[in-house]
Coordinates of C-alpha atoms in Angstrom, one line a residue:
V281 CA 132.9 213.0 75.8
S282 CA 134.6 210.9 78.5
D283 CA 131.7 211.5 80.9
L284 CA 129.1 210.6 78.2
Q285 CA 131.1 207.4 77.4
E286 CA 131.2 206.4 81.0
E287 CA 127.5 207.1 81.5
G288 CA 126.8 204.9 78.5
K289 CA 128.8 202.1 79.8
N290 CA 127.2 202.3 83.2
A291 CA 123.7 202.3 81.7
I292 CA 124.5 199.3 79.6
N293 CA 126.2 197.3 82.4
S294 CA 123.7 198.3 85.0
P295 CA 122.8 195.5 87.5
M296 CA 119.2 196.1 86.5
S297 CA 119.8 195.0 83.0
P298 CA 119.7 191.4 81.8
A299 CA 123.0 189.6 81.4
L300 CA 124.7 190.6 78.1
A301 CA 124.9 187.9 75.5
D302 CA 127.8 186.7 73.4
V303 CA 127.5 188.1 69.9
H304 CA 129.2 186.8 66.8
P305 CA 131.7 189.4 65.4
E306 CA 129.8 189.3 62.0
D307 CA 126.7 190.6 63.8
T308 CA 128.6 193.8 64.9
Q309 CA 129.6 194.8 61.4
L310 CA 127.1 197.7 61.1
E311 CA 126.8 201.1 59.6
E312 CA 126.9 204.1 61.9
N313 CA 123.7 204.3 64.0
E314 CA 122.5 201.0 62.4
E315 CA 120.7 198.6 64.7
R316 CA 120.3 194.8 64.5
T317 CA 118.0 192.7 66.6
M318 CA 118.6 189.0 67.2
I319 CA 117.8 186.2 69.6
D320 CA 120.2 185.5 72.4
P321 CA 122.0 182.2 71.6
T322 CA 121.0 180.7 75.0
S323 CA 117.3 181.2 74.1
K324 CA 117.8 179.3 70.9
E325 CA 118.9 176.3 73.0
D326 CA 115.7 176.3 75.0
P327 CA 113.8 173.0 74.4
K328 CA 110.5 174.8 74.0
F329 CA 111.9 177.3 71.5
K330 CA 113.4 174.4 69.5
E331 CA 110.1 172.7 69.5
L332 CA 108.3 175.8 68.3
V333 CA 110.7 176.2 65.4
K334 CA 110.4 172.5 64.5
V335 CA 106.6 172.5 64.6
L336 CA 106.5 175.5 62.3
L337 CA 109.0 174.1 59.9
D338 CA 107.2 170.8 59.7
W339 CA 103.9 172.6 59.1
I340 CA 105.3 174.8 56.3
N341 CA 106.8 171.8 54.6
D342 CA 103.5 169.8 54.9
V343 CA 101.6 172.7 53.4
L344 CA 104.1 173.1 50.5
V345 CA 104.8 169.5 49.8
E346 CA 103.0 169.6 46.4
E347 CA 105.1 172.7 45.5
R348 CA 108.3 170.6 46.1
I349 CA 109.5 173.3 48.4
I350 CA 111.6 172.3 51.4
V351 CA 112.3 174.8 54.2
K352 CA 115.2 174.0 56.3
Q353 CA 115.9 177.3 58.1
L354 CA 113.2 179.9 58.8
E355 CA 115.2 183.1 58.6
E356 CA 117.3 182.0 55.6
D357 CA 114.4 180.6 53.5
L358 CA 111.6 183.1 54.3
Y359 CA 113.3 186.5 54.2
D360 CA 112.9 187.1 50.4
G361 CA 109.1 186.5 50.3
Q362 CA 109.2 183.6 47.9
V363 CA 108.2 180.9 50.3
L364 CA 105.8 183.2 52.2
Q365 CA 104.0 183.9 48.9
K366 CA 103.6 180.2 48.2
L367 CA 102.5 179.5 51.8
L368 CA 99.8 182.2 51.8
E369 CA 98.5 181.3 48.4
K370 CA 98.2 177.7 49.5
L371 CA 96.5 178.5 52.8
A372 CA 94.2 181.2 51.5
G373 CA 93.5 179.6 48.1
C374 CA 94.4 182.8 46.3
K375 CA 96.9 184.0 43.8
L376 CA 99.1 187.1 44.5
N377 CA 100.1 189.4 41.8
V378 CA 103.8 189.3 42.3
A379 CA 106.9 188.4 40.2
E380 CA 107.8 184.7 40.6
V381 CA 111.5 185.2 41.1
T382 CA 113.2 188.4 42.4
Q383 CA 116.9 188.6 42.9
S384 CA 117.4 192.3 43.8
E385 CA 116.8 193.6 47.3
I386 CA 114.2 196.1 46.0
G387 CA 112.3 193.4 44.2
Q388 CA 112.3 191.1 47.3
K389 CA 111.0 193.9 49.5
Q390 CA 108.3 194.7 46.9
K391 CA 107.2 191.1 47.0
L392 CA 107.3 191.0 50.8
Q393 CA 105.2 194.2 50.9
T394 CA 102.5 192.6 48.7
V395 CA 102.5 189.4 50.7
L396 CA 102.4 191.1 54.1
E397 CA 99.6 193.4 52.9
A398 CA 97.6 190.3 52.1
V399 CA 98.3 188.9 55.5
H400 CA 97.3 192.1 57.2
D401 CA 94.0 192.1 55.4
L402 CA 93.3 188.7 56.9
L403 CA 94.5 189.4 60.4
R404 CA 93.4 193.1 61.0
P405 CA 89.7 192.4 61.2
R406 CA 90.4 189.9 64.1
G407 CA 92.3 192.6 66.0
W408 CA 95.6 190.8 66.2
A409 CA 98.7 192.7 66.9
L410 CA 101.1 192.8 63.9
R411 CA 104.6 192.4 65.2
W412 CA 106.5 192.3 62.0
S413 CA 107.4 194.5 59.1
V414 CA 108.9 194.3 55.6
D415 CA 112.3 195.4 57.0
S416 CA 112.3 193.0 59.9
I417 CA 111.3 190.0 57.8
H418 CA 113.8 190.9 55.0
G419 CA 116.4 191.5 57.7
K420 CA 116.0 187.9 58.9
N421 CA 114.7 188.9 62.3
L422 CA 113.6 185.4 63.6
V423 CA 111.4 186.9 66.3
A424 CA 109.4 188.8 63.7
I425 CA 109.2 185.7 61.4
L426 CA 108.0 183.5 64.3
H427 CA 105.3 186.1 65.2
L428 CA 104.1 186.1 61.6
L429 CA 104.1 182.3 61.2
V430 CA 102.3 181.7 64.5
S431 CA 99.6 184.2 63.6
L432 CA 99.1 182.5 60.2
A433 CA 98.9 179.1 61.9
M434 CA 96.3 180.3 64.3
H435 CA 94.3 182.1 61.7
F436 CA 94.1 179.1 59.4
R437 CA 93.7 176.7 62.3
A438 CA 96.7 174.7 61.4
P439 CA 96.6 171.0 62.6
I440 CA 99.6 171.5 64.9
R441 CA 100.1 171.8 68.6
L442 CA 102.2 174.9 69.5
P443 CA 104.2 174.7 72.7
E444 CA 103.0 177.0 75.5
H445 CA 104.9 179.6 77.5
V446 CA 107.7 180.2 75.0
T447 CA 109.8 183.3 75.6
V448 CA 113.0 184.5 74.0
Q449 CA 115.7 187.0 75.1
V450 CA 116.2 189.6 72.4
V451 CA 119.7 191.1 71.9
V452 CA 120.0 194.5 70.3
V453 CA 123.3 195.5 68.6
R454 CA 123.8 199.2 67.8
R455 CA 126.7 201.0 66.4
T456 CA 126.9 204.3 68.3
P457 CA 130.5 205.7 68.0
Y458 CA 130.4 208.1 71.0
L459 CA 129.7 205.4 73.6
T460 CA 132.4 202.8 73.1
P461 CA 135.9 202.8 71.5
D462 CA 134.8 200.4 68.8
G463 CA 131.4 202.0 68.5
V464 CA 129.5 198.8 69.1
V465 CA 126.9 198.6 71.9
V466 CA 125.3 195.2 72.8
A467 CA 122.3 195.2 75.1
S468 CA 119.7 192.6 76.1
E469 CA 116.1 193.6 76.1
L470 CA 113.2 192.0 78.0
A471 CA 112.0 188.7 76.9
Q472 CA 109.4 188.8 74.2
P473 CA 106.7 186.1 74.4
T474 CA 105.5 184.4 71.3
P475 CA 102.1 185.9 70.3
Y476 CA 99.9 182.8 70.7
L477 CA 100.2 183.1 74.4
T478 CA 97.3 185.7 74.1
P479 CA 94.4 183.9 75.8
M480 CA 91.9 184.3 73.0
M481 CA 94.3 183.0 70.4
M482 CA 95.0 179.9 72.4
G483 CA 91.2 179.3 72.9
R484 CA 91.8 179.6 76.7
F485 CA 89.5 182.4 77.7
E486 CA 90.1 181.9 81.4
R487 CA 91.9 179.5 83.6
D488 CA 89.6 176.8 84.9
A489 CA 89.7 173.9 87.3
F490 CA 91.8 171.8 85.0
D491 CA 94.5 174.4 84.7
T492 CA 94.7 174.4 88.5
L493 CA 94.5 170.6 88.7
F494 CA 97.4 170.1 86.3
D495 CA 99.5 172.9 87.8
H496 CA 98.9 172.4 91.5
A497 CA 97.2 169.1 92.3
P498 CA 98.5 166.5 89.9
D499 CA 98.0 163.9 92.6
K500 CA 94.3 164.3 92.2
L501 CA 94.4 163.8 88.5
S502 CA 94.0 160.0 88.8
V503 CA 90.8 160.5 90.8
V504 CA 89.3 162.7 88.1
K505 CA 90.3 160.4 85.3
K506 CA 88.8 157.4 87.2
S507 CA 85.5 159.1 87.6
L508 CA 85.4 160.1 83.9
I509 CA 86.3 156.6 82.8
T510 CA 83.5 155.2 85.0
F511 CA 81.0 157.6 83.4
V512 CA 81.9 157.0 79.7
N513 CA 82.1 153.2 80.2
K514 CA 78.7 153.2 81.8
H515 CA 77.3 154.2 78.4
L516 CA 79.8 152.7 76.0
N517 CA 79.4 149.3 77.5
K518 CA 76.0 149.2 75.9
L519 CA 77.8 148.8 72.6
N520 CA 80.3 146.4 74.1
L521 CA 83.0 149.1 74.1
E522 CA 85.3 150.0 76.9
V523 CA 87.7 152.8 77.6
T524 CA 90.9 152.3 79.6
E525 CA 93.0 155.2 78.5
L526 CA 91.5 158.7 78.2
E527 CA 94.8 160.0 76.7
T528 CA 94.4 158.1 73.4
Q529 CA 91.0 156.4 72.9
F530 CA 89.1 159.6 72.2
A531 CA 91.6 161.1 69.8
D532 CA 90.0 159.7 66.7
G533 CA 86.6 161.0 67.6
V534 CA 84.8 157.7 67.2
Y535 CA 84.0 157.2 70.8
L536 CA 82.9 160.8 71.2
V537 CA 80.4 160.5 68.4
L538 CA 79.0 157.2 69.7
L539 CA 78.9 158.5 73.2
M540 CA 76.8 161.5 72.1
G541 CA 74.4 159.2 70.4
L542 CA 74.0 157.1 73.5
L543 CA 73.6 160.1 75.8
E544 CA 71.0 161.8 73.6
D545 CA 69.4 158.4 72.7
Y546 CA 69.6 158.5 68.9
F547 CA 71.4 156.5 66.3
V548 CA 74.2 158.4 64.4
P549 CA 74.2 157.4 60.7
L550 CA 77.5 155.8 59.8
H551 CA 77.9 157.9 56.7
N552 CA 78.2 161.0 58.9
F553 CA 81.6 160.0 60.4
Y554 CA 84.5 157.6 59.9
L555 CA 84.0 154.5 62.0
T556 CA 87.6 153.5 61.3
P557 CA 89.5 156.7 60.6
E558 CA 92.9 156.3 59.0
S559 CA 94.1 159.8 58.3
F560 CA 94.6 162.9 60.5
D561 CA 91.8 164.7 58.5
Q562 CA 89.3 162.0 59.1
K563 CA 90.0 162.1 62.9
V564 CA 89.6 165.9 62.8
H565 CA 86.3 165.4 61.0
N566 CA 85.0 163.0 63.6
V567 CA 85.9 165.2 66.6
S568 CA 84.5 168.3 64.9
F569 CA 81.3 166.4 64.2
A570 CA 81.1 165.3 67.8
F571 CA 81.4 168.9 68.9
E572 CA 78.5 169.8 66.6
L573 CA 76.4 167.1 68.2
M574 CA 77.3 168.6 71.6
L575 CA 76.2 172.0 70.5
D576 CA 73.0 170.6 69.2
G577 CA 72.5 168.9 72.7
G578 CA 72.7 172.3 74.4
L579 CA 76.3 172.2 75.6
K580 CA 78.5 175.2 75.4
K581 CA 81.1 175.3 72.7
P582 CA 84.1 173.2 73.9
K583 CA 87.3 175.1 74.7
A584 CA 89.3 172.4 72.9
R585 CA 90.1 172.7 69.3
P586 CA 89.7 169.4 67.3
E587 CA 92.8 169.9 65.2
A588 CA 95.4 171.0 67.8
D589 CA 94.1 169.6 71.0
V590 CA 91.9 166.4 71.1
V591 CA 93.3 164.8 67.9
N592 CA 96.9 165.6 69.1
L593 CA 96.3 163.7 72.4
D594 CA 96.2 166.8 74.6
L595 CA 94.9 165.2 77.8
K596 CA 93.7 168.5 79.5
S597 CA 91.5 169.3 76.5
T598 CA 90.1 165.8 76.4
L599 CA 89.3 165.9 80.1
R600 CA 87.5 169.2 79.7
V601 CA 85.3 167.8 76.9
L602 CA 84.4 164.7 78.9
Y603 CA 83.8 166.6 82.1
N604 CA 81.3 168.8 80.3
L605 CA 79.5 165.7 79.2
L606 CA 79.6 164.3 82.8
T607 CA 78.1 167.5 84.2
K608 CA 75.2 167.5 81.8
Y609 CA 74.5 163.8 81.5
K610 CA 75.5 162.4 84.9
N611 CA 71.9 161.3 85.7
V612 CA 71.3 159.7 82.3
E613 CA 70.9 155.9 82.6

């Protein structure tokens, strides 16, 4: 027993293992052989992680505003399936056959089972990995909840911008009596990236020149922006319009629509887009319409997504769109 105990300690404290995390005493109150997974407290303080949680919280509350539901904490408000049910019904425009209020653990898990089966029916055909379960969601496993929410946001093309390259350190607490005097083993596992880093889900099928430009040659960025501004103004000046900031002036889609009309030499009927868009949805409509005009003109489908990229002032995505136009129409007078 002593040898086994020592071997267990050595394995856990091995230099090859990640640094052990501080765990709250309440998190070690487990049954024998029970295991609990949680996020390392230091990961929760990471700015990108905080941004991810805030973006998802704001999105859920925006979707459910008419239901008068306010979510303040993901793991505490979503574990019983009630909010997830309302969220999925609102997003998918469906009605799930579940009890409205369930207090018992069995009832909550039954509701979760129904909700998650509906989610799986949506996501499985697209080949997405399902990194959650009824037990993990009901157990308030924040990593599983984040995987679920991000997958829903991507599937329903939520008008949000998710931060990239978010990773979290996962801490696993197990009660194994023969390893330590108090029976509790705390171990850190390898960081688990959030699922939207999968290239196809991000709409980034491969790295391109703009990824390299932003990462390794930011000093050349001003040169690229200057050449694109010169190109678009050459045509927009015909309508007495001028662009000075690529970051903001294409976000509402108006200049993109007008630019396509100028490049293809046709008049775009004003009833097809919003000349003075006021809402987020109207801006998304304009950019999406401009993308349709680009496809009609023979351009490849833009890598940018109207909702999460161009309208939300993502400079890299805007530059990609304009560069595609420059490449095709550089000789147009």
